[in-house]
mmCIF file of N, CA and C in Angstrom:
data_model
loop_
_atom_site.group_PDB
_atom_site.id
_atom_site.type_symbol
_atom_site.label_atom_id
_atom_site.label_comp_id
_atom_site.label_asym_id
_atom_site.label_seq_id
_atom_site.Cartn_x
_atom_site.Cartn_y
_atom_site.Cartn_z
ATOM 1 N N UNK T 15 34.803 -45.415 -18.007
ATOM 2 C CA UNK T 15 33.742 -45.946 -17.180
ATOM 3 C C UNK T 15 32.437 -45.187 -17.428
ATOM 4 N N UNK T 16 32.520 -43.907 -17.697
ATOM 5 C CA UNK T 16 31.315 -43.117 -17.923
ATOM 6 C C UNK T 16 30.511 -43.640 -19.113
ATOM 7 N N UNK T 17 31.205 -43.980 -20.193
ATOM 8 C CA UNK T 17 30.507 -44.510 -21.374
ATOM 9 C C UNK T 17 29.803 -45.824 -21.042
ATOM 10 N N UNK T 18 30.448 -46.671 -20.253
ATOM 11 C CA UNK T 18 29.845 -47.947 -19.860
ATOM 12 C C UNK T 18 28.593 -47.708 -19.016
ATOM 13 N N UNK T 19 28.657 -46.753 -18.114
ATOM 14 C CA UNK T 19 27.492 -46.460 -17.278
ATOM 15 C C UNK T 19 26.350 -45.872 -18.103
ATOM 16 N N UNK T 20 26.685 -45.087 -19.123
ATOM 17 C CA UNK T 20 25.639 -44.526 -19.987
ATOM 18 C C UNK T 20 24.909 -45.622 -20.754
ATOM 19 N N UNK T 21 25.661 -46.549 -21.341
ATOM 20 C CA UNK T 21 25.019 -47.615 -22.100
ATOM 21 C C UNK T 21 24.251 -48.544 -21.164
ATOM 22 N N UNK T 22 24.759 -48.753 -19.966
ATOM 23 C CA UNK T 22 24.046 -49.565 -18.979
ATOM 24 C C UNK T 22 22.716 -48.917 -18.611
ATOM 25 N N UNK T 23 22.731 -47.618 -18.410
ATOM 26 C CA UNK T 23 21.504 -46.891 -18.082
ATOM 27 C C UNK T 23 20.461 -47.050 -19.179
ATOM 28 N N UNK T 24 20.900 -46.951 -20.422
ATOM 29 C CA UNK T 24 19.976 -47.106 -21.548
ATOM 30 C C UNK T 24 19.420 -48.526 -21.603
ATOM 31 N N UNK T 25 20.275 -49.514 -21.390
ATOM 32 C CA UNK T 25 19.833 -50.912 -21.440
ATOM 33 C C UNK T 25 18.830 -51.208 -20.329
ATOM 34 N N UNK T 26 19.082 -50.672 -19.158
ATOM 35 C CA UNK T 26 18.207 -50.960 -18.022
ATOM 36 C C UNK T 26 16.890 -50.198 -18.098
ATOM 37 N N UNK T 27 16.874 -49.084 -18.815
ATOM 38 C CA UNK T 27 15.623 -48.318 -18.928
ATOM 39 C C UNK T 27 14.549 -49.108 -19.659
ATOM 40 N N UNK T 28 14.943 -50.099 -20.449
ATOM 41 C CA UNK T 28 13.986 -50.937 -21.159
ATOM 42 C C UNK T 28 13.464 -52.105 -20.341
ATOM 43 N N UNK T 29 13.906 -52.221 -19.098
ATOM 44 C CA UNK T 29 13.483 -53.330 -18.230
ATOM 45 C C UNK T 29 12.961 -52.740 -16.915
ATOM 46 N N UNK T 30 11.659 -52.500 -16.844
ATOM 47 C CA UNK T 30 11.084 -51.911 -15.628
ATOM 48 C C UNK T 30 11.409 -52.726 -14.380
ATOM 49 N N UNK T 31 11.809 -52.051 -13.337
ATOM 50 C CA UNK T 31 12.079 -52.697 -12.062
ATOM 51 C C UNK T 31 13.487 -53.243 -11.909
ATOM 52 N N UNK T 32 14.292 -53.223 -12.986
ATOM 53 C CA UNK T 32 15.665 -53.738 -12.900
ATOM 54 C C UNK T 32 16.524 -52.750 -12.111
ATOM 55 N N UNK T 33 17.424 -53.290 -11.303
ATOM 56 C CA UNK T 33 18.295 -52.469 -10.459
ATOM 57 C C UNK T 33 19.699 -53.046 -10.437
ATOM 58 N N UNK T 34 20.691 -52.160 -10.381
ATOM 59 C CA UNK T 34 22.066 -52.586 -10.177
ATOM 60 C C UNK T 34 22.246 -52.789 -8.680
ATOM 61 N N UNK T 35 22.638 -53.988 -8.313
ATOM 62 C CA UNK T 35 22.828 -54.336 -6.911
ATOM 63 C C UNK T 35 24.254 -54.016 -6.463
ATOM 64 N N UNK T 36 25.215 -54.213 -7.363
ATOM 65 C CA UNK T 36 26.626 -53.918 -7.067
ATOM 66 C C UNK T 36 27.375 -53.774 -8.380
ATOM 67 N N UNK T 37 28.473 -53.006 -8.354
ATOM 68 C CA UNK T 37 29.332 -52.911 -9.526
ATOM 69 C C UNK T 37 30.777 -52.733 -9.107
ATOM 70 N N UNK T 38 31.652 -53.177 -10.000
ATOM 71 C CA UNK T 38 33.089 -53.081 -9.777
ATOM 72 C C UNK T 38 33.727 -52.784 -11.124
ATOM 73 N N UNK T 39 34.636 -51.817 -11.170
ATOM 74 C CA UNK T 39 35.307 -51.451 -12.407
ATOM 75 C C UNK T 39 36.809 -51.614 -12.230
ATOM 76 N N UNK T 40 37.399 -52.509 -13.022
ATOM 77 C CA UNK T 40 38.852 -52.741 -12.982
ATOM 78 C C UNK T 40 39.360 -53.041 -14.378
ATOM 79 N N UNK T 41 40.471 -52.435 -14.705
ATOM 80 C CA UNK T 41 41.162 -52.712 -15.966
ATOM 81 C C UNK T 41 40.223 -52.647 -17.168
ATOM 82 N N UNK T 42 39.334 -51.673 -17.173
ATOM 83 C CA UNK T 42 38.430 -51.480 -18.299
ATOM 84 C C UNK T 42 37.246 -52.423 -18.355
ATOM 85 N N UNK T 43 37.043 -53.220 -17.314
ATOM 86 C CA UNK T 43 35.930 -54.176 -17.275
ATOM 87 C C UNK T 43 34.977 -53.793 -16.151
ATOM 88 N N UNK T 44 33.713 -53.664 -16.487
ATOM 89 C CA UNK T 44 32.680 -53.362 -15.504
ATOM 90 C C UNK T 44 31.965 -54.660 -15.156
ATOM 91 N N UNK T 45 32.061 -55.056 -13.899
ATOM 92 C CA UNK T 45 31.401 -56.270 -13.399
ATOM 93 C C UNK T 45 30.159 -55.826 -12.631
ATOM 94 N N UNK T 46 28.999 -56.342 -13.003
ATOM 95 C CA UNK T 46 27.724 -55.901 -12.436
ATOM 96 C C UNK T 46 26.969 -57.049 -11.780
ATOM 97 N N UNK T 47 26.300 -56.737 -10.701
ATOM 98 C CA UNK T 47 25.294 -57.627 -10.135
ATOM 99 C C UNK T 47 23.970 -56.906 -10.352
ATOM 100 N N UNK T 48 23.128 -57.489 -11.165
ATOM 101 C CA UNK T 48 21.871 -56.853 -11.564
ATOM 102 C C UNK T 48 20.707 -57.692 -11.060
ATOM 103 N N UNK T 49 19.705 -57.022 -10.538
ATOM 104 C CA UNK T 49 18.492 -57.681 -10.059
ATOM 105 C C UNK T 49 17.329 -57.272 -10.959
ATOM 106 N N UNK T 50 16.534 -58.259 -11.374
ATOM 107 C CA UNK T 50 15.387 -58.005 -12.239
ATOM 108 C C UNK T 50 14.271 -58.974 -11.873
ATOM 109 N N UNK T 51 13.119 -58.773 -12.478
ATOM 110 C CA UNK T 51 11.951 -59.583 -12.154
ATOM 111 C C UNK T 51 12.032 -61.029 -12.578
ATOM 112 N N UNK T 52 12.764 -61.313 -13.666
ATOM 113 C CA UNK T 52 12.863 -62.681 -14.163
ATOM 114 C C UNK T 52 14.123 -62.851 -15.001
ATOM 115 N N UNK T 53 14.407 -64.088 -15.378
ATOM 116 C CA UNK T 53 15.616 -64.399 -16.136
ATOM 117 C C UNK T 53 15.608 -63.734 -17.513
ATOM 118 N N UNK T 54 14.446 -63.640 -18.129
ATOM 119 C CA UNK T 54 14.355 -63.016 -19.446
ATOM 120 C C UNK T 54 14.725 -61.537 -19.380
ATOM 121 N N UNK T 55 14.412 -60.884 -18.283
ATOM 122 C CA UNK T 55 14.771 -59.474 -18.119
ATOM 123 C C UNK T 55 16.284 -59.304 -18.048
ATOM 124 N N UNK T 56 16.959 -60.198 -17.344
ATOM 125 C CA UNK T 56 18.421 -60.150 -17.307
ATOM 126 C C UNK T 56 18.995 -60.331 -18.703
ATOM 127 N N UNK T 57 18.439 -61.268 -19.451
ATOM 128 C CA UNK T 57 18.913 -61.508 -20.805
ATOM 129 C C UNK T 57 18.648 -60.309 -21.705
ATOM 130 N N UNK T 58 17.508 -59.626 -21.541
ATOM 131 C CA UNK T 58 17.214 -58.431 -22.337
ATOM 132 C C UNK T 58 18.242 -57.342 -22.092
ATOM 133 N N UNK T 59 18.651 -57.161 -20.835
ATOM 134 C CA UNK T 59 19.683 -56.168 -20.516
ATOM 135 C C UNK T 59 20.979 -56.543 -21.221
ATOM 136 N N UNK T 60 21.379 -57.798 -21.112
ATOM 137 C CA UNK T 60 22.601 -58.276 -21.751
ATOM 138 C C UNK T 60 22.551 -58.074 -23.263
ATOM 139 N N UNK T 61 21.444 -58.446 -23.884
ATOM 140 C CA UNK T 61 21.302 -58.304 -25.338
ATOM 141 C C UNK T 61 21.328 -56.835 -25.761
ATOM 142 N N UNK T 62 20.736 -55.975 -24.965
ATOM 143 C CA UNK T 62 20.733 -54.544 -25.276
ATOM 144 C C UNK T 62 22.148 -53.973 -25.236
ATOM 145 N N UNK T 63 22.934 -54.407 -24.268
ATOM 146 C CA UNK T 63 24.326 -53.965 -24.178
ATOM 147 C C UNK T 63 25.109 -54.424 -25.411
ATOM 148 N N UNK T 64 24.892 -55.638 -25.824
ATOM 149 C CA UNK T 64 25.583 -56.181 -27.004
ATOM 150 C C UNK T 64 25.136 -55.464 -28.272
ATOM 151 N N UNK T 65 23.842 -55.170 -28.367
ATOM 152 C CA UNK T 65 23.326 -54.477 -29.543
ATOM 153 C C UNK T 65 23.911 -53.068 -29.662
ATOM 154 N N UNK T 66 24.309 -52.495 -28.526
ATOM 155 C CA UNK T 66 24.913 -51.157 -28.525
ATOM 156 C C UNK T 66 26.405 -51.210 -28.871
ATOM 157 N N UNK T 67 26.925 -52.399 -29.172
ATOM 158 C CA UNK T 67 28.300 -52.536 -29.604
ATOM 159 C C UNK T 67 29.298 -52.871 -28.511
ATOM 160 N N UNK T 68 28.819 -53.249 -27.345
ATOM 161 C CA UNK T 68 29.690 -53.592 -26.218
ATOM 162 C C UNK T 68 29.845 -55.098 -26.114
ATOM 163 N N UNK T 69 30.928 -55.528 -25.518
ATOM 164 C CA UNK T 69 31.130 -56.940 -25.223
ATOM 165 C C UNK T 69 30.499 -57.195 -23.858
ATOM 166 N N UNK T 70 29.347 -57.817 -23.858
ATOM 167 C CA UNK T 70 28.618 -58.095 -22.621
ATOM 168 C C UNK T 70 28.391 -59.593 -22.521
ATOM 169 N N UNK T 71 28.566 -60.103 -21.317
ATOM 170 C CA UNK T 71 28.365 -61.527 -21.102
ATOM 171 C C UNK T 71 27.628 -61.738 -19.792
ATOM 172 N N UNK T 72 26.509 -62.443 -19.869
ATOM 173 C CA UNK T 72 25.771 -62.831 -18.676
ATOM 174 C C UNK T 72 26.459 -64.071 -18.121
ATOM 175 N N UNK T 73 27.189 -63.889 -17.014
ATOM 176 C CA UNK T 73 28.023 -64.959 -16.470
ATOM 177 C C UNK T 73 27.253 -65.928 -15.589
ATOM 178 N N UNK T 74 26.291 -65.420 -14.861
ATOM 179 C CA UNK T 74 25.508 -66.284 -13.975
ATOM 180 C C UNK T 74 24.187 -65.607 -13.689
ATOM 181 N N UNK T 75 23.266 -66.370 -13.204
ATOM 182 C CA UNK T 75 21.970 -65.832 -12.833
ATOM 183 C C UNK T 75 21.177 -66.873 -12.080
ATOM 184 N N UNK T 76 20.320 -66.396 -11.207
ATOM 185 C CA UNK T 76 19.493 -67.324 -10.462
ATOM 186 C C UNK T 76 18.451 -66.605 -9.642
ATOM 187 N N UNK T 77 17.489 -67.377 -9.186
ATOM 188 C CA UNK T 77 16.409 -66.831 -8.377
ATOM 189 C C UNK T 77 16.951 -66.353 -7.039
ATOM 190 N N UNK T 78 16.414 -65.217 -6.602
ATOM 191 C CA UNK T 78 16.764 -64.643 -5.301
ATOM 192 C C UNK T 78 15.476 -64.099 -4.700
ATOM 193 N N UNK T 79 14.762 -64.959 -4.006
ATOM 194 C CA UNK T 79 13.457 -64.559 -3.477
ATOM 195 C C UNK T 79 12.464 -64.418 -4.614
ATOM 196 N N UNK T 80 11.845 -63.248 -4.721
ATOM 197 C CA UNK T 80 10.845 -63.017 -5.766
ATOM 198 C C UNK T 80 11.434 -62.326 -6.989
ATOM 199 N N UNK T 81 12.754 -62.302 -7.112
ATOM 200 C CA UNK T 81 13.408 -61.702 -8.272
ATOM 201 C C UNK T 81 14.570 -62.588 -8.719
ATOM 202 N N UNK T 82 15.242 -62.154 -9.762
ATOM 203 C CA UNK T 82 16.418 -62.853 -10.266
ATOM 204 C C UNK T 82 17.610 -61.924 -10.167
ATOM 205 N N UNK T 83 18.755 -62.495 -9.808
ATOM 206 C CA UNK T 83 19.982 -61.722 -9.761
ATOM 207 C C UNK T 83 20.990 -62.374 -10.688
ATOM 208 N N UNK T 84 21.683 -61.542 -11.460
ATOM 209 C CA UNK T 84 22.661 -62.067 -12.392
ATOM 210 C C UNK T 84 23.933 -61.242 -12.393
ATOM 211 N N UNK T 85 24.994 -61.868 -12.845
ATOM 212 C CA UNK T 85 26.292 -61.223 -12.972
ATOM 213 C C UNK T 85 26.553 -60.975 -14.461
ATOM 214 N N UNK T 86 26.784 -59.705 -14.803
ATOM 215 C CA UNK T 86 27.067 -59.324 -16.180
ATOM 216 C C UNK T 86 28.439 -58.673 -16.225
ATOM 217 N N UNK T 87 29.237 -59.091 -17.205
ATOM 218 C CA UNK T 87 30.546 -58.494 -17.404
ATOM 219 C C UNK T 87 30.470 -57.652 -18.678
ATOM 220 N N UNK T 88 30.905 -56.405 -18.572
ATOM 221 C CA UNK T 88 30.807 -55.459 -19.689
ATOM 222 C C UNK T 88 32.191 -54.878 -19.953
ATOM 223 N N UNK T 89 32.618 -54.948 -21.208
ATOM 224 C CA UNK T 89 33.927 -54.393 -21.564
ATOM 225 C C UNK T 89 33.892 -53.800 -22.962
ATOM 226 N N UNK T 90 34.848 -52.926 -23.193
ATOM 227 C CA UNK T 90 35.023 -52.317 -24.509
ATOM 228 C C UNK T 90 33.745 -51.779 -25.082
ATOM 229 N N UNK T 91 33.793 -51.082 -26.101
ATOM 230 C CA UNK T 91 32.574 -50.595 -26.725
ATOM 231 C C UNK T 91 32.872 -49.472 -27.665
ATOM 232 N N UNK T 92 31.840 -49.061 -28.315
ATOM 233 C CA UNK T 92 31.985 -47.980 -29.274
ATOM 234 C C UNK T 92 31.598 -46.667 -28.669
#
């Protein structure tokens, strides 16, 4: 889990204002609820995780007031 959190921290540092709203870790899979300014920011986080060699999938996303919230599933990695 520590490695997943490290890569997540790096991915989110490239998206100002992005925040983890909730997370759950089970059976080697990190499930995240991430809040960001727009849909493109959520996608940038997802792409950054994938570029780092992790299996990341943006499962859902939508407007939540003046921001966007999305669900990202992160597993395995280098």
